[in-house]
Every structure is written in C-alpha cells, then in structure tokens.
Steps between C-alpha positions, in 0.01 A plus 500: 500500500379468861599139519845584354558770758377274780735219395793742488418660830553162667868533406527870595854588597436658841869559593543695179184704550551572870855614439379731225223633713724565805742691283222717355346574843846568652575734210179687567602548870847625404365731222275665760773528750766633253273738300302689768746787542588513132135523397434795736821692475573449127155505345269639765286187488339283772756282672328186376489609131769261378361217717150535350635505144709188561199330677299551188789355294529197736121422459540518123819289526320228693224491236765480227672215696185293526412574136821353366510230771186337346579588147662194322864588431490316173311789358820702502659293231220567249629698208225761503555560870875551457450729195246719678703536827823569322328756267348678799836513671682643199223757442521624863874518488475693171249743644719575800828547328443620144177701555560598857150394611487504873744624758841417656629465849876440538591227252148371476241599234122474555184503292220695679166320516167615641534270798875538556831450313654216313876440472573319168837377604332303788257353244789402285659285773191283511427489131848392410480205738167392360613554137835314533339202683232478245719515197762252629223272627348483151841443338581238754177314415577534121854369552656820352618664827872486399434672157662836506291656221154375605520464876768739616520806286135622508454508878844663545417771244177579703724505814729746322211736417373483859843549650587786271175682582541461876864591476420815312295596809830430685309269733812290553365287778200385292731444199724266697199317650343436159820368349583281804148348535494432121836319514370301801196388302721401203739315727210276630345453155688186403725644237851340484810669625634579155186683399485684832843640451421609146190671635700666775736646232194621305361672811840653573499640142159666571637650819793641318261649249298662778826626647595659172157674482543632857849618432381725218204630700690512835441876563130460441422192717764530767377805687686641808276312741540171322877535478507588865389150593829367360723772656327457839560119483872550507501722803158610632659699791674731244160588351300509823335828410382366167482162332654319807241632742258211476767232528677662798172551691405136413827388661420707807158343529635146463770563751268663756259200500759256637365162615153595632434834327365824646138370496224517247431858401809641677727553195697816502612493135143514369453844662626666186858378490445204274318601175204279396549251783194301400632406150847358412652549839218353708738231626708765671191598711420141569853447627492814704161436668503114531876417489645184366183303574283719272767466237514117527119485479502682161800332353387164628153543355632604160755227507227243571310614195803462276592156639131389470488614137804295408369203700176518295707524181682181594180319604315553171549276196374770260783698339264805457416492869863456595599808302220711631574404864870566456437839340275603789758384759778674319296826472433518878858400588684728260271794583553443874886493444503820299293690760698377802829536310419867437391567857821346642727660241601170342385618161394841366141617568255417221164599643374137527228424760522230768245236383166521691649736758581835332226750406389459137177381357630383159772296662293314756213428255721357228709303747178362641383402146837317455465332838147392412643317196747322734208396724314363200803292399538375856136399525482330161831314567360366828173414344656303215719303741201400712264410214 
C-alpha cells in the first residue's frame, strides 16, 4: 500500500490541489469577515463562532480529500460498493422526508448527528455520480450499454427515487444539480445518440411524474417562504420588506464594491442588512469588500477546477474514469452557476452554496471527497502514461 501511494504521489496534480486549497482558505477568511457581526448580533455568540466551525469542517474535508485521492477509483464500480452507497442515500432521504428525522432550514433538510449535521441531498449529488459512472462502466465493458432494459432503466429508476425524495423536500437547487450531473455522466458514457434521446425522454417522463406529485401536494410543500423565492425573482424591489430583502441587499453589496472594493472587513451589508451573509450570499460580501478582483479570484479558481476536471476526463482512456471526472466537473460547475445565478438575479434563489467558499460543513466535506476522486483519476492516468 505504501509503495502504491508513493508511486501515485510522484504524479500528484499540484495545480488541482493548490487551487482547491486556496479556495478553501480564502473561503475561511471570507466566512470570518462576513459572519462576525451576524454571530454576535443574531445569536449572541463569539465573533469567530462560524469561522471555528468551518475551520473544523475544512480540516475534515482535507482528510476526506486525501483519503479518496489515494483510494483506487476502480473500487467505485464494484457492485457491493454501489449497492451499499445507494442504499445509504435512499435510507437517509427516507428518514428526512417520510419520517421527519432531523431538522429543516429554508429548503434544506438535515439529519442531526452527535458531531454535527448531515444534509442528505448533498450526499445524493455525489452518490448519483458514483452510481451512474459505475453502472455504465460495467455495461460498457459487457457491451450492453445501449440496452434500454438492462443498462438504462435500472439507474434511471434509482435517479427517479432520489429526485422525488429531494424534490419533496423542495430543495429545487439540489434536484436540478442531481439531474444535470447524472445526464452529464450518461452523455460521456459512450451510449449512442439514439439511446441517449430515448433515455432523455424517459427522464422527462420521471420529471413529469414528480411534477404531478408536487401539484397534488402543492399546499403542503410550497410554503410561503418557498413561494417567496419565485415571486421575489420577478421583481425583488417590490418585495424588499420580505422575500426580496436578501436579493436587493446583495445587489447593493455588489454595486458598492466596484473595482477595488471597500477593503477586507469593511462591508456595510453584513452589519445586519444582508441575512446570513456567510452562506448563499457570501459572493456579495466578497464583491463588496474586494471588488471585481476578489470576484475574479473565486470564479477563476472554480472555473479552473471545472476545466481541469474535463481535461482529466479527456486524458484518460478508462470510460469509468472519464465518467467520474466529467461528473465531478459538472457538479462544481453547475453548483457554481446556480449559486451565482441566484445572487445576481439571473435565476430564482435555491439555497445552493458556493463550492468551497460558503459556510457549510456537509457541502465542503462531500465536495472534497469528490475532488479527491478526481485527484486519484489524475494521478493514475499520469502514472499509466509514464509506465
């Protein structure tokens, strides 16, 4: 095992790792800056409360990153591994929605654990990438990847259960991410165009079914606060005293930052005007304090991770590795788009965190696990090319 790790480390993807590390450390700095006032005034805590909690999560995330970085990615296509991970995901989603085990903040549901909280919808994002890549890799090897009944229907049914469970929590952002990343994995699996279009129609049918379920339970799942996200999207200034408050103050923060920003720690909007500034809207505080340069740093770093992921996918000859790398890249890219789209008013708010930057232990740990998988693929691909 030591010799295996040593051989892999010679091919360590330092640009990937340092970009990831810089984003995590920069996120810590901005969480401290954006949450100080909120921690004291809102909760009566010490000003570094959120920072310390995120620091603990970052340490765990780094351990998770190195664990999966040196864990052979081929393990993920083993049937027992896929069965166990999917079963755990479905059980956790079942506990959250049907039993009400845990708690809820906004559109996100949590399971309370002794050492913290776990958000099952975040876990579902990673599990579906691993499951889809493993299933399609096995079918590709067996030569049955274009078989609708054996290769396509089973994973799409599992996707339907996962999407329905997350959608019933009305976590729309996570629902879209799960569907989009799963489609990305399928698109890079090697199935022919005809089969892919049939599969797309099948997925559309599942979405219609989910829509029908939501229609008949609309009054239950679409509470006033959730519906407010959509009304505020149309004209946030009309609802500035309610659901549009966060969007409008986010605009003010971004506009006040200008080119160079007001200076680190000098945000005005974090003084109680912008609710929860360290979570979904942390980019507004970054723009206000560090201006366009801080914004470019974050978007550039996340963009590099996405491009690197797809570059690794193109470099590998293993279809399984290609699908995993594409799924991780799509996950980071799509989640970044949804967060920034909500902050800028391009799309309705969905409560999605900005990868590696926003406050949230579950998000950064699971994204780090996924990035560790990408690192493992990168190292193995380089190793095999230089053997």
